[in-house]
XYZ file of C-alpha atoms in Angstrom:
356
model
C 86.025 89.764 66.807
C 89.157 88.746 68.567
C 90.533 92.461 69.022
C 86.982 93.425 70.202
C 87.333 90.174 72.619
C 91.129 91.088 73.313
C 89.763 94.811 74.651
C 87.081 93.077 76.560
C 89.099 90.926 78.665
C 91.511 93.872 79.376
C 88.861 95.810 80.760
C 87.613 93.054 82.837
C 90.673 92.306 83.971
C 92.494 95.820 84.360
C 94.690 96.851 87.209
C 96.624 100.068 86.956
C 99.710 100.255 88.940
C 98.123 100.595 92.179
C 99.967 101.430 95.048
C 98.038 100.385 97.856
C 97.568 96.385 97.457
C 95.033 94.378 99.022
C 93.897 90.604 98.606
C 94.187 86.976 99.316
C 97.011 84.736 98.498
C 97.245 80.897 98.023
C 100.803 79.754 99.185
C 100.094 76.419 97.102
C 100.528 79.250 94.083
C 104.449 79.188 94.971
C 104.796 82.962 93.586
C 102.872 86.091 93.364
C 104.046 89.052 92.099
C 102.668 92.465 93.555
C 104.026 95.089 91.852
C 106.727 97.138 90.277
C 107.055 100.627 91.455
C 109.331 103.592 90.950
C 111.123 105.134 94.135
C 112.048 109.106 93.808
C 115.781 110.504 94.627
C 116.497 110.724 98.149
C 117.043 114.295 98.821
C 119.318 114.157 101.854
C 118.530 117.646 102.973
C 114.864 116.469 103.919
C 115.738 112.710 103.713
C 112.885 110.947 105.723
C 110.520 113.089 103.416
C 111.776 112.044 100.447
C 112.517 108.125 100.738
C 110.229 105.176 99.434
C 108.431 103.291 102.210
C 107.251 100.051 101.923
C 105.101 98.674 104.453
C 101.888 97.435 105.660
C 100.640 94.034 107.271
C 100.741 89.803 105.618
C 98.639 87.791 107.980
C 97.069 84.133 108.271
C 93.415 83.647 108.848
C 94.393 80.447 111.192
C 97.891 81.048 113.483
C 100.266 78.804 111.678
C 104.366 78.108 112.085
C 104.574 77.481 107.858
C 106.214 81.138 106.629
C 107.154 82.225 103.758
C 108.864 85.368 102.196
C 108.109 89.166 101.155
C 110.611 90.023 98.907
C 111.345 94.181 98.348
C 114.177 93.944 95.268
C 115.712 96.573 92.580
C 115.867 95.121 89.462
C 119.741 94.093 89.579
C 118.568 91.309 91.897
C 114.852 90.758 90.898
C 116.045 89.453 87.489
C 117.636 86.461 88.232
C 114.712 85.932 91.401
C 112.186 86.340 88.635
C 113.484 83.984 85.999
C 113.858 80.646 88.245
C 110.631 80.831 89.390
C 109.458 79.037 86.733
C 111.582 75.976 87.489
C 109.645 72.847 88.151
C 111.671 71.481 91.587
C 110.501 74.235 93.600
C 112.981 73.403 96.167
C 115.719 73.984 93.316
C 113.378 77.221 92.258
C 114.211 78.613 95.817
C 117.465 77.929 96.446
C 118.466 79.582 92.915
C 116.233 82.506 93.029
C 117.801 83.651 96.477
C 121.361 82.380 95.442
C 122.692 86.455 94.243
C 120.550 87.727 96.665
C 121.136 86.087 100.176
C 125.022 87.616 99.779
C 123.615 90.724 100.611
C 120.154 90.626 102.318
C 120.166 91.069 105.969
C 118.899 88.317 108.144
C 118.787 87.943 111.796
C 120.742 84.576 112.129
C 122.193 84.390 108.643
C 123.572 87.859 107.822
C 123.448 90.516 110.356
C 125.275 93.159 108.350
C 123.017 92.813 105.368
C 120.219 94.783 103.188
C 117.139 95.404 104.334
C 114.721 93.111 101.036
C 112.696 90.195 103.042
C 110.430 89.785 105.083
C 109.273 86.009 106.894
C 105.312 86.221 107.101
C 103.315 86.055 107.864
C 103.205 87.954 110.915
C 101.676 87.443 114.007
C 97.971 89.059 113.659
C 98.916 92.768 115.944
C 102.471 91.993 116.332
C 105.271 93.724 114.497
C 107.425 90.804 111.949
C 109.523 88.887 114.055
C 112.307 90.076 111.955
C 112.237 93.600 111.587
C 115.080 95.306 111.000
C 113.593 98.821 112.640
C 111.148 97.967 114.901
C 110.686 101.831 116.082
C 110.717 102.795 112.653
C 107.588 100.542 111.520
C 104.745 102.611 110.216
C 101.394 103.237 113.016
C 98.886 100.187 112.554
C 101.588 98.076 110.191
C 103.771 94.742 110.524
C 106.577 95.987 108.672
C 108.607 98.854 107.272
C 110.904 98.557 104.066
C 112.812 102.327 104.240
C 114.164 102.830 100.666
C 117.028 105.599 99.796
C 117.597 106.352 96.612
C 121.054 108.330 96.555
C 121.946 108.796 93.140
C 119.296 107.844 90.339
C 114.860 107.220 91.237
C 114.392 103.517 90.465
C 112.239 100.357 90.064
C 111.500 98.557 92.894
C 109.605 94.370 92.482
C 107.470 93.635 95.472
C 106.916 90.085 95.486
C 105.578 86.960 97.428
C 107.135 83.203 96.951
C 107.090 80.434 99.127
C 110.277 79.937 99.976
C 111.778 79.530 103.684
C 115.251 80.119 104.896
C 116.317 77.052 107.119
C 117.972 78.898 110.409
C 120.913 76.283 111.112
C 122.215 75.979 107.569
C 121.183 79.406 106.187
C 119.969 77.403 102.943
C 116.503 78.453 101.049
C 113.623 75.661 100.681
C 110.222 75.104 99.068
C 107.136 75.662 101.628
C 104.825 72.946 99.961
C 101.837 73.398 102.622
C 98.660 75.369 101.766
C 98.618 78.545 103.349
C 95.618 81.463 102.762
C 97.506 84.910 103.233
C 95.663 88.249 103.330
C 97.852 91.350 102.444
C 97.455 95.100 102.965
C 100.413 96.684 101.415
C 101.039 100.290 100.985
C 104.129 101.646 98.391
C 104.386 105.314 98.831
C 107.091 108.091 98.117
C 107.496 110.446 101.038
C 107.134 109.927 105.476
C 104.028 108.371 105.689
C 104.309 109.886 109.465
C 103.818 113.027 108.527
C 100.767 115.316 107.309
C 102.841 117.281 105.546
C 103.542 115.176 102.469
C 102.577 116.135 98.674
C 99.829 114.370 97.351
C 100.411 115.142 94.144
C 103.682 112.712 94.191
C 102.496 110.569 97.473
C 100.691 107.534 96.166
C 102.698 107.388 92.892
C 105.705 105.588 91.242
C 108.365 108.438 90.199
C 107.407 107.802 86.537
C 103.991 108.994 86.949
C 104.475 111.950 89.472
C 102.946 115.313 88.530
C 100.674 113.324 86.049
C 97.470 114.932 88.200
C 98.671 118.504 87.538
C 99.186 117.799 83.588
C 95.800 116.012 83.684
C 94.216 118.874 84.557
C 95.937 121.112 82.625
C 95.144 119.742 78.998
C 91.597 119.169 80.600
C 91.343 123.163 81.467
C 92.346 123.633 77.673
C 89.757 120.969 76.466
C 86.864 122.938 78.331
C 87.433 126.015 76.218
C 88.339 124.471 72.759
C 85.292 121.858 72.625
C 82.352 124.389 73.445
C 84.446 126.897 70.772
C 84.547 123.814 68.411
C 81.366 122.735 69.312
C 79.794 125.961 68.046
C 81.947 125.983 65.054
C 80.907 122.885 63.983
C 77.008 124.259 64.056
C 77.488 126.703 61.859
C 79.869 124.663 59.155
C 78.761 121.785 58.313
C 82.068 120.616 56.865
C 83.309 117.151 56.402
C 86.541 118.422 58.193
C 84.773 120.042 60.467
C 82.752 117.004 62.061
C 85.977 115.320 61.951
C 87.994 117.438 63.587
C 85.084 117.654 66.495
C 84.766 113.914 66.841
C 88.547 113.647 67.900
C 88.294 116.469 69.770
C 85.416 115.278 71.839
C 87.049 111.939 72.138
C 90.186 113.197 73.276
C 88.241 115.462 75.770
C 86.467 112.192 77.006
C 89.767 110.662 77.248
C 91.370 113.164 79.350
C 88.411 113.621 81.476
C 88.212 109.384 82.367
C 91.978 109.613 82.858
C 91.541 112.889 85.015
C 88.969 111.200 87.569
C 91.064 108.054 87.873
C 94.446 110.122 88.829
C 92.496 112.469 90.954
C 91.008 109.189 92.637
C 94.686 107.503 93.154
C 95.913 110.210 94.697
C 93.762 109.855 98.204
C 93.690 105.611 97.712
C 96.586 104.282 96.014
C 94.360 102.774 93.502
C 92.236 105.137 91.257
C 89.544 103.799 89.028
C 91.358 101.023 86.436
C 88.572 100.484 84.505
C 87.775 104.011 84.016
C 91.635 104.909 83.204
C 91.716 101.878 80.179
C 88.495 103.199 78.900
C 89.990 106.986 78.831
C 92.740 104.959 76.845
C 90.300 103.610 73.991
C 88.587 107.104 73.735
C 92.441 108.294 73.219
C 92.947 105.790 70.377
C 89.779 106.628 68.646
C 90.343 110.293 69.136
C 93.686 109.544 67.558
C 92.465 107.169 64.327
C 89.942 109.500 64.269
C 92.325 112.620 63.615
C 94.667 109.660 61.442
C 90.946 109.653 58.814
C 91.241 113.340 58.693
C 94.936 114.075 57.730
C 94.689 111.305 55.367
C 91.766 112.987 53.502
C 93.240 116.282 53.727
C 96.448 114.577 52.236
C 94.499 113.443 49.274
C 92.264 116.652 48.861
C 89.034 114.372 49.236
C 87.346 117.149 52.048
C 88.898 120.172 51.139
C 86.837 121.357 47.655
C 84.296 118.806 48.174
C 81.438 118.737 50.904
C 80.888 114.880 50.223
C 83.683 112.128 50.772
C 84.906 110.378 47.774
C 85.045 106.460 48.483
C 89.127 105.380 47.769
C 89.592 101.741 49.051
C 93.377 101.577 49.619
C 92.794 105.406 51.437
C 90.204 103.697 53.775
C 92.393 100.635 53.899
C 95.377 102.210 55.200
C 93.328 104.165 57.713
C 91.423 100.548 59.010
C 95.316 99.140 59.121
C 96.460 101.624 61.495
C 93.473 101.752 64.007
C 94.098 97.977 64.078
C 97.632 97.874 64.794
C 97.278 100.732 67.454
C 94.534 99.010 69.373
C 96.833 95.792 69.162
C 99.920 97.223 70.300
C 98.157 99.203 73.018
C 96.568 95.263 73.931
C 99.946 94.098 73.717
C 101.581 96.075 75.769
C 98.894 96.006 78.676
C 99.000 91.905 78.283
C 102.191 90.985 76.879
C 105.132 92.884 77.912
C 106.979 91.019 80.607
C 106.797 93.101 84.316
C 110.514 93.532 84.424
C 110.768 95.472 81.207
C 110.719 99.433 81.641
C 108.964 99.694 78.369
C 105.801 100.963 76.208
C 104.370 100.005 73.151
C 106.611 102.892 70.939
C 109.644 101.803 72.062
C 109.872 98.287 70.574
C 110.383 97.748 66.639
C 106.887 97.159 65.575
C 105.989 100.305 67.457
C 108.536 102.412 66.498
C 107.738 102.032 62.888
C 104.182 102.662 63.821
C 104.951 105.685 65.095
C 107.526 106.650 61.832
């Protein structure tokens, strides 16, 4: 009951990495944290083409002189940003989050010279951020621009929002205790969002899921021949192994299909279909426990001479163990695995022997 109620709430609650954010926040919240996503290599030959923009508008619904800060950080400074959050003297929280990070980030007043990773909103509703560091280069119909180059190696990228404020005179970080309601309309894209010319096939998504669309479609092409061909097979065999091998096939082809229309979806919005993409992840995991049943049989010999399965309790058990543990680790690592780790649910111990 509680791994049904465990998949219930994560389809309720689903959000795939979207790239185009929209919503409400409460600045009483102190800090909310937007998302995590993956900028591709500059290539310097067509280098506006190729960088990771950033941008988009933070406004109040009532004009208001209480701001707070936008925060665009690789994960050399998010980690120590992210870890005193949690402190419970917010002003303390603030001033230790931006401690590593103020030695380098450019402000207007404080540090002229410095990196381009906050932003004070919100911004004036039709007005460009009072402290852009491009104004000419901000994006049609946005507040702000955050132009990311990536020289050497794609990486991870924390977009974030914390009520914090930088005091002007002494250049030191403090707590914004005030209510504020902010509305947010954030875009994270790879490529000139200027230009028509861009692929979007690697547009809207973080460099570690580029080119998913094309291998989507793909393994769906090969799908639509072998389930008909399977499909027919099955008709005229009725084989234990047979029915077995169709019901993972059709669940895998179910799987790929939800997963297809969600990519094909987040390629012209930034957001896709979340709901649809977890439940193409549950037909995946049946397809695969599924397929589990039927090598485990073969293993034994139970559906090769026989047209009837033979009931073995520790066979079964085994087989009931493992769809468990994958539907848990799959829960897990939607629910549980911090946002700052660059990790699935195979490449932690309990996985990895999962997958052994």
């Amino acid at each position: 009951m509680e791994l049904v109620r465990g998949l219930l709430c994560l389809w309720l609650t689903s959000c795939c990495s979207a790239t185009h954010l929209v919503g409400t926040w409460h600045t009483s919240d102190f800090f909310l944290f937007l998302s995590k996503f993956g900028v591709q290599k500059t290539d310097l030959h067509y280098e506006k083409d190729t960088l990771g923009y950033i941008f988009g508008n933070v406004t109040s619904r009532v004009p208001t002189k209480r701001h707070v800060t936008l925060t665009v950080l690789d994960k050399n400074f998010f980690l120590e940003y992210y870890t005193n959050r949690s402190l419970l003297d917010k002003d303390k929280a603030c001033s230790r989050m931006f401690s590593k990070v103020s030695s380098v980030a450019y402000h207007p007043v404080c540090y002229a010279d410095g990196i381009d990773l906050f932003r004070t909103v919100p911004c004036a509703a039709n007005q460009i951020c009072p402290d852009e560091v491009y104004p000419w280069n901000v994006v049609k119909h946005s507040q702000f621009t955050f132009a990311i180059k990536d020289l050497s190696v794609p990486r991870f990228w924390y977009v974030s929002l914390v009520a914090c404020y930088r005091n002007e005179t002494t250049c030191e970080w403090h707590h914004m205790p005030q209510d504020t309601i902010l509305d947010y309309d954030i875009w994270l894209v790879n490529g000139n969002p200027n230009s028509s010319a861009y692929n979007p096939l690697v547009y809207q998504f973080s460099f570690d899921r580029q080119n998913t669309v094309e291998l989507y479609l793909v393994f769906f092409g090969v799908y639509l021949i072998l389930v008909p061909l399977q499909l027919y097979a099955v008709s005229r065999q009725r084989h234990p192994v047979t029915r077995l091998f169709t019901a993972s096939l059709i669940m895998e082809f179910l799987s790929l299909a939800f997963n297809l229309v969600d990519v094909l979806k987040f390629t012209i919005d930034g957001v896709g279909y979340p709901k649809l993409a977890v439940t193409g992840d549950i037909f995946d995991i049946l397809s695969r426990t599924i397929f589990m049943l039927l090598l485990l049989l073969l293993a034994k010999g139970l559906a090769v001479t026989r047209q009837e399965f033979t009931w073995k309790p520790l066979l079964f058990l085994i087989w009931l163990m493992y769809g468990v543990v994958h539907i848990l680790l799959y829960v897990w690592n939607k629910t549980e695995v911090d946002i700052i780790e660059d990790i699935d649910e195979y490449q932690t111990w309990p996985g990895g022997s999962f997958s052994a």
